[in-house]
Amino acid sequence: MKSPLHVVILAAGKGTRMNSALPKVLHPVGGKPMLGHVLDTAAALKADAVHIVHGHGSKLIRTWFEGRDLGGQTKDPSIVWVLQGPQLGTGHAVQQGMAEIPDAATVLVLYGDVPLIRAETLAPAIAAGEKTLALVTATAANPKGYGRILRDKKDAVVGIVEENDASDAELRITEINTGFLAAPAKKLRGWLGRINNDNAKKEFYLTDVVALAVKDGMKVATVTASEEDTLGVNDRAQLAQLERLFQSRQAQLLMQKGLALRDPARFDLRGTLKFGQDCSADVGVVMEGDIELGHNVSIGPYVVLKDVKLGDNTRVESHSVLEGVVTGRDCRIGPFARIRPETRLADEVRVGNFVEVKKSTLGAESKANHLGYIGDATIGARVNVGAGVITVNYDGFNKHPTLIGDDAFVGSDTQLIAPVKVGARATIGAGSTITKDVPAGGLTICRARDQRTLPKWTRPSKKKP
Ligand code: UD1
Ligand code: CA
């Protein structure tokens, strides 16, 4: 029978070089904390339990975990929280992390700050780790800082030496320890009980279990990973490098599924994206949260989308910012539109430049083409909202609604002092300040009447000194 899989995630470190109030493992890659990626990998491996060794920023980590959004994609294995008091090294951390792991389990060690490792790469290490100690190694162009894999003449692994403890000859070895390993729980626990901190850093090294396994007559297995998959984050530059790597892999997958990206290097998705046929995104597009695009949706340059759902044939023109919006088909938005949460646009709606819409509904074929603020409004079908129209929805304390019936025409530069209702087919003359409900049909106008001309008037001129 296959033994149960228990994953230990090391996440206790402070991440001093990040210079951040946020614990390192909560720094995001692709909009998701690194620890979240590692938990996803554990879930993909169908781990029976995950033991998270945490220390620095423990409260923040637990708070994030409790409030996080799984996006309906993966379900967590059962989680065991292990608080590592003084952090005495990776060996000590795994030992603590194993406190509740049964002897019959296979243990896999992952790192909260190495988020791109793939389940496919780890699977053969886990399989080997049911019987023996299995290490994931990589060949590094620049092995500096990593533990080096020591092999004998027959190429069998005999140990790992840390950078600080290595001889000049050992420093030239390019096969490095990625840190990932798998082993039978009972054996690993035994070896961890025998390690000491007699080394340059005075730490209990997890890597010392390798020599102990060899001493016990075990043949240590190795699985090769690409260096890219095993990159860890110690500082902001490495975080940025990982982000780019993550984004470019994600962009490749999206293009394989049929998304047209004008330049995959200038596209960022920090969340999930579902899309129909023939959708495209121009350069500089940033998508966050959960995005859903119908068929033939086009997103112009430098558009920011967060948690939006756009209907078929909808076009968002450049420099628009949309959050929490659901649209029907054939909408035209922007350039330079800002649409805020809880907005619903029906089919063929047009929201043009410098128009802000908040928590409002626009019915089919309605238009607000230029300049304006539409907040807390419910607008019917085929309504024309002229240039510069403002719903005056806020009295300093409360927000008030505006209702506009079908086929109404709101003239330019009108202020609708909410709460207010405009009847169907009503026309409001330009420049009106509407303070009372407007009946259906007819023309309603509220404007200073006496337009005068003073023909002899002259412009003020500059006084001579
Ligand atoms: C470790 C390996 C090294 C390997 C490298 C890969 C050891 C001794 N060395 O070195 O061979 O090449 O990773 O990146 O294992 N942590 C705890 N508690 C502790 C100590 C560490 O949770 O008491 C966590 C850290 O937060 C970190 C991870 O374990 O996420 C690795 O520890 P770190 O000190 O960075 O190990 P390295 O020196 O990089
Ligand atoms: Ca490290």
GROMACS .gro file of N, CA and C in nm, residues 254-255 258-263 275 278-282:
model
   42
  254LEU      N    1  -0.149   3.085  -2.161
  254LEU     CA    2  -0.269   3.156  -2.208
  254LEU      C    3  -0.270   3.162  -2.361
  255MET      N    4  -0.154   3.185  -2.420
  255MET     CA    5  -0.147   3.192  -2.567
  255MET      C    6  -0.175   3.055  -2.628
  258GLY      N    7  -0.522   3.012  -2.667
  258GLY     CA    8  -0.586   3.094  -2.769
  258GLY      C    9  -0.599   3.241  -2.738
  259LEU      N   10  -0.542   3.287  -2.629
  259LEU     CA   11  -0.548   3.430  -2.600
  259LEU      C   12  -0.444   3.502  -2.685
  260ALA      N   13  -0.485   3.612  -2.751
  260ALA     CA   14  -0.390   3.688  -2.832
  260ALA      C   15  -0.327   3.796  -2.745
  261LEU      N   16  -0.198   3.780  -2.720
  261LEU     CA   17  -0.126   3.882  -2.643
  261LEU      C   18  -0.034   3.955  -2.739
  262ARG      N   19  -0.048   4.086  -2.745
  262ARG     CA   20   0.032   4.165  -2.837
  262ARG      C   21   0.181   4.149  -2.802
  263ASP      N   22   0.211   4.149  -2.672
  263ASP     CA   23   0.347   4.125  -2.627
  263ASP      C   24   0.341   4.054  -2.491
  275PHE      N   25  -1.147   3.285  -2.069
  275PHE     CA   26  -1.178   3.365  -2.188
  275PHE      C   27  -1.230   3.277  -2.301
  278ASP      N   28  -1.090   3.421  -2.958
  278ASP     CA   29  -1.048   3.548  -3.018
  278ASP      C   30  -1.050   3.668  -2.924
  279CYS      N   31  -1.008   3.647  -2.803
  279CYS     CA   32  -0.990   3.760  -2.711
  279CYS      C   33  -0.847   3.810  -2.725
  280SER      N   34  -0.827   3.939  -2.704
  280SER     CA   35  -0.692   3.991  -2.718
  280SER      C   36  -0.663   4.096  -2.611
  281ALA      N   37  -0.535   4.108  -2.579
  281ALA     CA   38  -0.491   4.211  -2.485
  281ALA      C   39  -0.369   4.279  -2.543
  282ASP      N   40  -0.375   4.410  -2.546
  282ASP     CA   41  -0.263   4.489  -2.598
  282ASP      C   42  -0.157   4.505  -2.487
   0.00000   0.00000   0.00000
